[in-house]
CSV table of C-alpha atoms in Angstrom, one decimal:
chain,number,residue,atom,x,y,z
A,1,MET,CA,1.3,-15.2,2.6
A,2,ARG,CA,5.1,-14.7,3.0
A,3,THR,CA,7.3,-12.1,1.5
A,4,LEU,CA,10.9,-11.7,0.4
A,5,GLU,CA,12.6,-8.5,-0.4
A,6,HIS,CA,15.0,-8.2,-3.3
A,7,TYR,CA,17.7,-5.7,-4.1
A,8,PHE,CA,19.3,-5.6,-7.6
A,9,GLU,CA,22.1,-3.3,-8.9
A,10,VAL,CA,21.5,-2.3,-12.5
A,11,PRO,CA,23.0,0.3,-14.7
A,12,LEU,CA,21.5,3.7,-14.8
A,13,ASP,CA,22.2,3.7,-18.7
A,14,HIS,CA,21.6,0.4,-20.1
A,15,SER,CA,23.2,1.4,-23.6
A,16,ALA,CA,26.7,2.2,-21.9
A,17,PRO,CA,29.4,-0.2,-22.5
A,18,PRO,CA,29.4,-2.6,-19.8
A,19,GLY,CA,32.2,-2.5,-17.0
A,20,GLY,CA,34.2,0.4,-16.4
A,21,SER,CA,32.9,3.2,-14.1
A,22,ALA,CA,29.6,3.2,-15.4
A,23,GLU,CA,26.7,4.3,-12.8
A,24,THR,CA,24.6,2.1,-11.1
A,25,ILE,CA,21.3,2.4,-9.3
A,26,THR,CA,19.4,0.2,-7.2
A,27,VAL,CA,16.1,-1.5,-7.9
A,28,PHE,CA,13.9,-3.1,-5.3
A,29,ALA,CA,11.4,-5.9,-5.8
A,30,ARG,CA,9.2,-7.7,-3.4
A,31,GLU,CA,8.1,-11.5,-3.7
A,32,TYR,CA,4.8,-12.4,-2.4
A,33,VAL,CA,3.9,-16.4,-1.9
A,34,SER,CA,0.9,-17.7,-0.6
A,35,ALA,CA,1.3,-19.8,2.6
A,36,ALA,CA,-0.9,-22.4,1.0
A,37,HIS,CA,2.6,-23.3,-0.9
A,38,SER,CA,5.3,-24.9,1.3
A,39,GLU,CA,8.7,-23.2,0.9
A,40,GLU,CA,9.8,-26.2,-1.4
A,41,ALA,CA,6.8,-26.2,-3.5
A,42,ALA,CA,7.0,-22.2,-3.8
A,43,ALA,CA,10.5,-22.3,-5.0
A,44,GLN,CA,9.1,-24.4,-8.1
A,45,LEU,CA,6.6,-21.9,-9.0
A,46,PRO,CA,6.9,-19.8,-12.3
A,47,TRP,CA,7.2,-15.9,-11.5
A,48,LEU,CA,4.8,-13.5,-12.6
A,49,LEU,CA,6.2,-9.9,-12.7
A,50,PHE,CA,3.6,-7.1,-12.1
A,51,LEU,CA,3.9,-3.7,-13.6
A,52,GLN,CA,1.8,-1.2,-11.8
A,53,GLY,CA,0.4,2.5,-13.1
A,54,GLY,CA,2.2,5.5,-13.2
A,55,PRO,CA,4.5,6.4,-13.9
A,56,GLY,CA,6.2,7.2,-10.9
A,57,GLY,CA,4.3,4.9,-8.2
A,58,ARG,CA,5.8,2.5,-6.0
A,59,GLY,CA,4.7,-1.1,-6.0
A,60,ASN,CA,1.7,-2.3,-4.1
A,61,ARG,CA,2.2,-2.8,-0.3
A,62,TRP,CA,0.1,-5.8,0.5
A,63,GLY,CA,-1.0,-6.8,4.0
A,64,SER,CA,-2.7,-10.0,2.4
A,65,LEU,CA,-3.3,-11.4,-0.8
A,66,GLY,CA,-6.9,-10.7,-2.5
A,67,GLY,CA,-8.6,-9.8,-5.5
A,68,TRP,CA,-6.2,-10.6,-8.4
A,69,SER,CA,-3.0,-11.3,-6.3
A,70,LYS,CA,-4.9,-14.2,-4.5
A,71,ALA,CA,-5.7,-15.6,-7.9
A,72,ALA,CA,-2.3,-15.1,-9.2
A,73,ALA,CA,-0.8,-16.4,-6.1
A,74,GLN,CA,-2.2,-20.0,-6.8
A,75,ASP,CA,0.0,-20.7,-9.2
A,76,PHE,CA,2.7,-18.3,-9.4
A,77,ARG,CA,5.3,-16.2,-7.3
A,78,ILE,CA,4.3,-12.6,-7.9
A,79,LEU,CA,7.3,-10.2,-8.1
A,80,MET,CA,6.2,-6.6,-7.2
A,81,LEU,CA,8.7,-4.0,-8.7
A,82,ASP,CA,9.4,-0.6,-7.4
A,83,GLN,CA,10.2,0.8,-10.7
A,84,ARG,CA,13.4,2.8,-10.9
A,85,GLY,CA,13.1,6.0,-9.0
A,86,THR,CA,10.2,4.9,-6.7
A,87,GLY,CA,9.7,3.3,-3.3
A,88,LEU,CA,12.8,1.5,-2.0
A,89,SER,CA,14.5,2.0,-5.5
A,90,THR,CA,17.1,4.7,-5.7
A,91,PRO,CA,15.0,7.4,-4.7
A,92,LEU,CA,13.9,10.3,-7.2
A,93,ASP,CA,12.2,13.5,-5.6
A,94,ARG,CA,12.7,17.3,-5.1
A,95,ARG,CA,15.3,16.5,-2.2
A,96,THR,CA,17.5,14.3,-4.3
A,97,LEU,CA,17.3,15.2,-8.2
A,98,PRO,CA,19.1,18.4,-7.8
A,99,GLY,CA,21.8,16.5,-6.4
A,100,ARG,CA,22.5,15.9,-9.9
A,101,GLY,CA,23.7,19.1,-10.8
A,102,SER,CA,21.9,21.8,-13.2
A,103,ALA,CA,18.6,21.5,-14.5
A,104,ALA,CA,20.0,19.9,-17.9
A,105,ASP,CA,21.8,17.6,-15.9
A,106,GLN,CA,18.5,16.5,-14.1
A,107,ALA,CA,16.8,16.0,-17.2
A,108,ALA,CA,19.6,14.0,-18.7
A,109,TYR,CA,19.4,11.7,-15.5
A,110,LEU,CA,15.4,11.5,-16.1
A,111,GLU,CA,15.9,10.0,-19.8
A,112,HIS,CA,16.7,6.8,-18.3
A,113,PHE,CA,13.3,6.4,-16.4
A,114,ARG,CA,11.1,5.4,-19.1
A,115,ALA,CA,9.7,2.1,-20.1
A,116,ASP,CA,12.4,1.2,-22.2
A,117,SER,CA,14.8,1.3,-19.0
A,118,ILE,CA,12.2,-0.5,-16.7
A,119,VAL,CA,12.0,-3.3,-19.4
A,120,ALA,CA,15.6,-3.4,-19.3
A,121,ASP,CA,15.9,-3.7,-15.4
A,122,ALA,CA,13.0,-6.4,-15.7
A,123,GLU,CA,15.3,-8.4,-17.8
A,124,LEU,CA,18.3,-8.2,-15.6
A,125,ILE,CA,16.2,-9.1,-12.5
A,126,ARG,CA,14.6,-12.0,-14.7
A,127,GLY,CA,18.4,-13.3,-15.1
A,128,ALA,CA,19.6,-12.9,-11.4
A,129,LEU,CA,16.5,-14.9,-10.3
A,130,GLU,CA,17.6,-17.4,-13.2
A,131,SER,CA,13.9,-17.7,-14.4
A,132,PRO,CA,12.9,-18.9,-17.5
A,133,ALA,CA,10.4,-16.5,-19.8
A,134,TRP,CA,8.0,-15.3,-17.3
A,135,THR,CA,4.6,-14.0,-17.2
A,136,ILE,CA,3.8,-10.2,-16.9
A,137,TYR,CA,1.2,-8.5,-16.0
A,138,GLY,CA,0.6,-4.6,-16.7
A,139,GLN,CA,-2.0,-2.2,-15.3
A,140,SER,CA,-2.4,1.1,-17.0
A,141,TYR,CA,1.3,2.4,-17.5
A,142,GLY,CA,2.5,-0.8,-16.5
A,143,GLY,CA,0.6,-2.1,-19.9
A,144,PHE,CA,2.6,0.5,-21.9
A,145,CYS,CA,5.9,-1.1,-20.1
A,146,ALA,CA,4.5,-4.7,-21.3
A,147,LEU,CA,4.0,-3.4,-25.2
A,148,THR,CA,8.0,-2.1,-24.8
A,149,TYR,CA,8.9,-5.5,-23.4
A,150,LEU,CA,7.3,-7.3,-26.2
A,151,SER,CA,9.1,-5.0,-28.4
A,152,PHE,CA,12.4,-5.4,-27.3
A,153,ALA,CA,13.0,-8.6,-25.4
A,154,PRO,CA,10.0,-10.9,-26.1
A,155,GLU,CA,12.4,-13.6,-25.3
A,156,GLY,CA,11.9,-13.1,-21.7
A,157,LEU,CA,8.0,-13.5,-22.1
A,158,ARG,CA,5.8,-16.3,-21.3
A,159,GLU,CA,2.8,-14.8,-21.7
A,160,VAL,CA,1.6,-11.0,-21.3
A,161,LEU,CA,-1.7,-9.7,-19.4
A,162,ILE,CA,-2.6,-6.0,-19.5
A,163,THR,CA,-5.4,-4.2,-18.2
A,164,GLY,CA,-6.4,-0.5,-19.2
A,165,GLY,CA,-3.1,-0.2,-20.7
A,166,LEU,CA,-2.7,-0.3,-24.3
A,167,ALA,CA,-0.6,2.7,-25.3
A,168,PRO,CA,-0.8,4.4,-29.0
A,169,LEU,CA,2.3,3.2,-30.7
A,170,THR,CA,2.5,5.8,-33.1
A,171,GLY,CA,1.5,9.5,-33.4
A,172,SER,CA,1.9,12.4,-30.7
A,173,ALA,CA,0.8,13.0,-27.3
A,174,ASP,CA,-1.9,15.8,-28.8
A,175,ASP,CA,-3.8,12.4,-30.2
A,176,VAL,CA,-4.0,11.1,-26.5
A,177,TYR,CA,-5.1,14.5,-25.3
A,178,ARG,CA,-7.7,15.3,-27.8
A,179,ALA,CA,-9.5,12.1,-26.8
A,180,THR,CA,-8.9,12.1,-23.3
A,181,TYR,CA,-10.7,15.6,-23.0
A,182,GLN,CA,-13.4,14.0,-25.0
A,183,ARG,CA,-13.7,11.0,-22.5
A,184,VAL,CA,-13.6,13.5,-19.4
A,185,ALA,CA,-16.3,15.8,-21.0
A,186,ALA,CA,-18.7,13.1,-21.0
A,187,ARG,CA,-17.4,11.5,-17.9
A,188,ASN,CA,-18.5,14.8,-16.4
A,189,ASP,CA,-22.0,14.8,-17.5
A,190,GLU,CA,-22.3,11.2,-16.4
A,191,TYR,CA,-21.3,12.2,-12.9
A,192,PHE,CA,-23.4,15.4,-12.5
A,193,GLY,CA,-26.6,13.1,-14.1
A,194,TRP,CA,-26.1,10.7,-10.9
A,195,TYR,CA,-25.2,13.5,-8.7
A,196,PRO,CA,-27.3,16.7,-9.9
A,197,GLU,CA,-26.5,18.7,-6.6
A,198,ASP,CA,-23.1,18.2,-7.0
A,199,ARG,CA,-23.3,20.5,-10.0
A,200,ASP,CA,-24.3,23.2,-7.6
A,201,ALA,CA,-21.8,22.3,-4.9
A,202,VAL,CA,-18.9,22.4,-7.7
A,203,GLU,CA,-20.0,25.8,-8.8
A,204,ARG,CA,-20.3,27.1,-5.2
A,205,ILE,CA,-16.7,26.0,-4.4
A,206,ALA,CA,-15.5,27.5,-7.6
A,207,ARG,CA,-17.1,31.0,-7.0
A,208,HIS,CA,-15.8,30.8,-3.4
A,209,LEU,CA,-12.2,30.2,-4.4
A,210,ARG,CA,-12.3,32.9,-7.0
A,211,CYS,CA,-12.6,35.6,-4.4
A,212,THR,CA,-11.6,33.9,-1.1
A,213,ARG,CA,-7.8,32.7,-0.5
A,214,GLU,CA,-7.8,29.0,1.0
A,215,LEU,CA,-4.9,27.4,1.8
A,216,LEU,CA,-4.1,23.8,1.9
A,217,PRO,CA,-2.3,22.2,4.9
A,218,ASP,CA,1.0,22.4,3.2
A,219,GLY,CA,0.5,26.2,2.9
A,220,SER,CA,-0.2,26.3,-0.9
A,221,PRO,CA,-3.0,27.8,-2.1
A,222,LEU,CA,-6.2,25.8,-3.5
A,223,THR,CA,-7.2,27.4,-6.8
A,224,VAL,CA,-10.1,26.8,-9.1
A,225,GLU,CA,-7.6,25.0,-11.6
A,226,ARG,CA,-6.1,22.8,-8.7
A,227,PHE,CA,-9.7,22.1,-7.5
A,228,GLN,CA,-10.7,21.0,-11.2
A,229,MET,CA,-7.9,18.1,-10.5
A,230,ALA,CA,-10.8,16.4,-8.3
A,231,GLY,CA,-11.9,14.9,-11.7
A,232,ALA,CA,-9.3,12.4,-10.8
A,233,PHE,CA,-12.2,10.4,-9.1
A,234,LEU,CA,-14.0,10.2,-12.3
A,235,GLY,CA,-11.6,7.4,-13.5
A,236,GLY,CA,-13.2,4.7,-11.3
A,237,ASN,CA,-16.6,2.9,-10.8
A,238,THR,CA,-16.9,3.6,-7.1
A,239,ARG,CA,-14.3,6.5,-6.8
A,240,VAL,CA,-17.0,8.6,-8.3
A,241,ASP,CA,-19.1,8.0,-5.1
A,242,SER,CA,-15.8,9.1,-3.2
A,243,LEU,CA,-16.0,12.4,-5.0
A,244,HIS,CA,-19.5,13.1,-4.0
A,245,TYR,CA,-18.5,12.2,-0.4
A,246,LEU,CA,-15.8,14.8,-0.7
A,247,LEU,CA,-17.9,17.5,-1.8
A,248,GLU,CA,-20.7,17.0,0.5
A,249,ASP,CA,-18.9,18.6,3.6
A,250,ALA,CA,-16.8,21.2,1.7
A,251,PHE,CA,-18.2,24.1,3.6
A,252,VAL,CA,-18.2,24.9,7.3
A,253,ASP,CA,-20.0,28.2,8.7
A,254,THR,CA,-17.5,30.4,10.4
A,255,ALA,CA,-17.7,34.1,12.2
A,256,GLY,CA,-16.4,35.6,8.9
A,257,GLY,CA,-18.8,33.5,6.7
A,258,PRO,CA,-18.7,30.1,5.0
A,259,ARG,CA,-15.1,28.6,4.6
A,260,LEU,CA,-13.6,25.5,3.3
A,261,SER,CA,-13.5,23.0,5.8
A,262,ASP,CA,-10.2,21.5,7.2
A,263,ALA,CA,-11.5,18.1,6.6
A,264,PHE,CA,-12.1,19.0,2.8
A,265,LEU,CA,-8.7,20.6,2.7
A,266,GLU,CA,-7.0,17.9,4.2
A,267,GLN,CA,-8.6,15.2,2.0
A,268,PHE,CA,-7.9,17.5,-1.1
A,269,LEU,CA,-4.3,17.9,-0.5
A,270,HIS,CA,-3.3,14.1,0.0
A,271,SER,CA,-6.2,12.5,-2.2
A,272,VAL,CA,-5.9,15.1,-5.4
A,273,VAL,CA,-3.4,17.7,-5.5
A,274,SER,CA,0.0,17.1,-4.0
A,275,ARG,CA,2.9,15.1,-5.9
A,276,ARG,CA,5.1,15.1,-2.8
A,277,SER,CA,5.1,11.5,-3.0
A,278,ASN,CA,5.4,10.7,-6.6
A,279,PRO,CA,6.8,13.6,-8.7
A,280,LEU,CA,7.8,11.5,-11.2
A,281,TYR,CA,4.2,11.4,-12.4
A,282,ALA,CA,4.3,15.1,-13.1
A,283,LEU,CA,7.6,15.3,-14.6
A,284,MET,CA,7.5,12.2,-16.8
A,285,HIS,CA,3.9,11.5,-17.3
A,286,GLU,CA,3.8,13.3,-20.8
A,287,SER,CA,7.2,11.6,-21.8
A,288,ILE,CA,5.5,8.3,-21.9
A,289,TYR,CA,3.9,9.4,-25.2
A,290,GLY,CA,7.2,11.1,-26.5
A,291,GLN,CA,8.8,8.9,-29.4
A,292,GLU,CA,11.3,11.2,-31.8
A,293,GLN,CA,9.2,14.4,-30.9
A,294,ALA,CA,8.7,16.6,-28.3
A,295,THR,CA,5.2,16.9,-26.3
A,296,ASN,CA,5.6,20.4,-25.6
A,297,TRP,CA,3.2,20.5,-22.6
A,298,SER,CA,0.6,19.0,-24.8
A,299,ALA,CA,-2.3,18.9,-22.3
A,300,TRP,CA,-1.9,22.7,-21.9
A,301,ARG,CA,-1.9,23.1,-25.6
A,302,MET,CA,-4.8,21.0,-26.0
A,303,LEU,CA,-6.9,23.0,-23.5
A,304,GLY,CA,-6.8,25.9,-26.1
A,305,GLU,CA,-9.0,23.3,-28.1
A,306,ASN,CA,-11.2,22.7,-25.4
A,307,PRO,CA,-12.0,25.8,-23.7
A,308,TRP,CA,-15.0,24.5,-21.7
A,309,PHE,CA,-12.1,22.9,-19.2
A,310,ARG,CA,-10.9,26.5,-18.6
A,311,PRO,CA,-11.0,27.4,-14.8
A,312,ASP,CA,-13.0,30.5,-15.8
A,313,ALA,CA,-15.5,28.6,-17.9
A,314,GLU,CA,-19.3,28.0,-16.7
A,315,PRO,CA,-20.5,25.3,-16.0
A,316,LEU,CA,-16.9,24.3,-14.3
A,317,LEU,CA,-15.7,20.9,-15.6
A,318,LEU,CA,-13.3,18.9,-13.5
A,319,THR,CA,-10.1,17.3,-15.5
A,320,GLY,CA,-8.7,14.2,-15.6
A,321,GLU,CA,-4.9,13.2,-15.4
A,322,MET,CA,-3.8,15.8,-17.8
A,323,VAL,CA,-0.4,17.8,-16.4
A,324,TYR,CA,-0.1,21.4,-16.9
A,325,PRO,CA,3.0,23.8,-16.4
A,326,TRP,CA,1.5,25.6,-13.5
A,327,TYR,CA,1.5,22.2,-11.4
A,328,PHE,CA,5.3,23.3,-11.1
A,329,GLU,CA,4.4,27.0,-9.7
A,330,GLN,CA,1.4,25.8,-7.4
A,331,ASP,CA,2.6,22.5,-5.8
A,332,PRO,CA,5.5,23.1,-3.2
A,333,ALA,CA,6.7,19.5,-4.0
A,334,LEU,CA,7.1,20.5,-7.6
A,335,GLN,CA,8.5,23.9,-7.5
A,336,PRO,CA,12.0,23.2,-7.5
A,337,LEU,CA,11.5,21.2,-10.6
A,338,ARG,CA,9.9,23.5,-13.1
A,339,GLU,CA,13.0,24.2,-15.2
A,340,VAL,CA,13.7,20.5,-15.7
A,341,ALA,CA,10.2,19.8,-16.3
A,342,ASP,CA,10.1,22.6,-19.1
A,343,LEU,CA,13.4,20.9,-20.6
A,344,LEU,CA,11.7,17.2,-20.8
A,345,ALA,CA,8.8,19.0,-22.4
A,346,ALA,CA,11.0,20.4,-24.9
A,347,LYS,CA,13.1,17.3,-25.6
A,348,GLN,CA,12.6,16.3,-29.4
A,349,ASP,CA,14.9,13.3,-29.5
A,350,TRP,CA,13.1,10.9,-27.2
A,351,LYS,CA,13.8,7.1,-28.2
A,352,PRO,CA,11.2,4.9,-29.7
A,353,LEU,CA,9.6,2.9,-26.8
A,354,TYR,CA,7.9,0.3,-29.3
A,355,ASP,CA,8.8,-1.3,-32.5
A,356,PRO,CA,5.9,-1.8,-34.7
A,357,GLU,CA,7.3,-4.4,-37.1
A,358,VAL,CA,8.4,-6.7,-33.8
A,359,LEU,CA,4.9,-6.3,-32.5
A,360,ALA,CA,3.2,-7.0,-35.8
A,361,ALA,CA,5.2,-10.4,-35.8
A,362,ASN,CA,4.5,-11.1,-32.2
A,363,THR,CA,4.4,-14.5,-31.0
A,364,VAL,CA,4.1,-14.3,-27.3
A,365,PRO,CA,0.6,-14.8,-26.0
A,366,ALA,CA,-1.2,-11.7,-24.9
A,367,ALA,CA,-4.5,-10.7,-23.5
A,368,ALA,CA,-5.8,-7.3,-22.5
A,369,ALA,CA,-8.7,-6.0,-21.1
A,370,VAL,CA,-9.9,-2.4,-22.5
A,371,TYR,CA,-12.5,-0.6,-20.6
A,372,SER,CA,-14.9,0.9,-23.1
A,373,ASP,CA,-15.5,4.5,-21.1
A,374,ASP,CA,-11.8,4.5,-19.9
A,375,ILE,CA,-11.3,8.4,-19.4
A,376,TYR,CA,-7.4,7.8,-18.9
A,377,VAL,CA,-6.5,5.0,-21.9
A,378,ASP,CA,-8.7,5.8,-24.7
A,379,ARG,CA,-10.8,2.9,-25.9
A,380,ASP,CA,-10.4,3.7,-29.6
A,381,LEU,CA,-6.6,4.3,-29.3
A,382,SER,CA,-6.5,0.9,-27.4
A,383,LEU,CA,-7.9,-1.0,-30.0
A,384,ARG,CA,-6.1,0.5,-32.7
A,385,THR,CA,-2.9,-0.6,-31.0
A,386,ALA,CA,-4.5,-4.0,-30.2
A,387,ALA,CA,-4.9,-4.5,-34.0
A,388,SER,CA,-1.3,-3.8,-34.5
A,389,VAL,CA,-0.3,-6.4,-32.5
A,390,ARG,CA,-0.3,-10.0,-33.6
A,391,GLY,CA,-2.1,-12.7,-31.6
A,392,LEU,CA,-3.2,-10.0,-28.8
A,393,GLN,CA,-6.8,-11.2,-27.7
A,394,VAL,CA,-8.9,-8.4,-26.4
A,395,TRP,CA,-11.8,-8.3,-24.4
A,396,GLU,CA,-13.4,-5.2,-24.2
A,397,THR,CA,-15.9,-4.5,-21.4
A,398,ALA,CA,-18.3,-1.4,-20.0
A,399,ASP,CA,-18.5,-2.9,-16.6
A,400,PHE,CA,-15.3,-1.3,-15.4
A,401,HIS,CA,-13.4,1.7,-15.3
A,402,HIS,CA,-9.6,2.3,-15.4
A,403,ASP,CA,-9.5,0.8,-11.8
A,404,GLY,CA,-11.2,-2.4,-12.8
A,405,ILE,CA,-8.6,-4.7,-10.8
A,406,ALA,CA,-9.6,-3.0,-7.7
A,407,ASP,CA,-13.3,-3.9,-8.3
A,408,ASP,CA,-12.9,-7.4,-9.4
A,409,GLY,CA,-9.4,-8.2,-9.8
A,410,GLU,CA,-9.8,-12.0,-9.4
A,411,ARG,CA,-12.4,-12.4,-12.1
A,412,ILE,CA,-10.3,-10.1,-14.7
A,413,PHE,CA,-7.0,-11.9,-13.7
A,414,ALA,CA,-8.5,-15.1,-14.7
A,415,ARG,CA,-10.2,-14.4,-17.6
A,416,LEU,CA,-7.4,-12.6,-19.3
A,417,LEU,CA,-4.7,-15.7,-18.2
A,418,GLY,CA,-7.3,-18.0,-19.9
A,419,MET,CA,-7.6,-16.1,-22.9
A,420,ALA,CA,-3.7,-15.9,-23.4
A,421,ARG,CA,-3.3,-19.7,-22.9
A,422,SER,CA,-6.3,-20.6,-25.0
A,423,GLY,CA,-5.9,-18.4,-27.7
A,424,GLY,CA,-8.8,-16.1,-26.9
A,425,ARG,CA,-11.3,-18.9,-26.9
């Protein structure tokens, strides 16, 4: 493959009047092209913009084309976007955000880091590349962004592909987390059915953490509630096996009795609990469901309706992608951002992210994969959204979980592209 780096200057606030002294930020994107195409032939290929999951994760860094990217690169130039605030785009983390001023100033800055701004960036980039309407492919949160794109800039789209990312168009974050808790509980049952010995392992670790202070390599404590975050592994077909491997060597015998091993603690820090590399995920996660109402720490409040997920519950259940206020107390990378996180949770005047009327009259060819047992993006809510988007073709499958494109991305991409171009046939 060949790659080319692109840097674009875009307005921080796309609603601000053009010109003058309006603040700008940098957005980075990397172009991937198959070496099977000559440079001249590649320049004539249409663009495919990939919108990745998140919020808060940078675009993929590929060492080679494989899976869905190998399939797509046969007919497209792929543009991998570092969504604003991530990767090589103007950075946003615990070091840079306080430079904006007070917590209120930081919260006001973060208002410009949701899907509506990402879509506006994409349209400016499309114009800078002199591209006609292009194809977009949204995975997870990238699918949410794709629905925003269809709502507010459909003229920029040739076709839309979505995997595991049909967001609810209306309603509150509470609806999302009520469904999420149910899905994660069922997934816990399924996992412990496959690995019954892990039920004992989870209970042993929880008992140990309740009476013994264990520190992660960053010096922060591993608490029971942080241990529950290992449920993030339950969102994939093969990642559940990785959870089993993580648990199987959790303990080592020492002169002072059993302790959690350094290998376990190291893996747990980097694979599960730390948000040092993507604080936007914790800060903005609930805001992706915010439309003209406050989210008010929805996952935390819905825990009250699902007490079997409490850290003192027996048997202990593992959680999913929920973000709780205590993240900003126990994660050193998030501690400086606690006040701004509270302000974002209390914000009531979030702008709409979707236009149901425009989506009901959609004319852009679109296809989406809905995973029946997805613990991150609920199947029932997804199908409700699909029925509200005119012409959206749906492929529901139980063969994959949320990370399906990592399992068989080439087949999934080819099927969705074929559906979009054939009207679902």
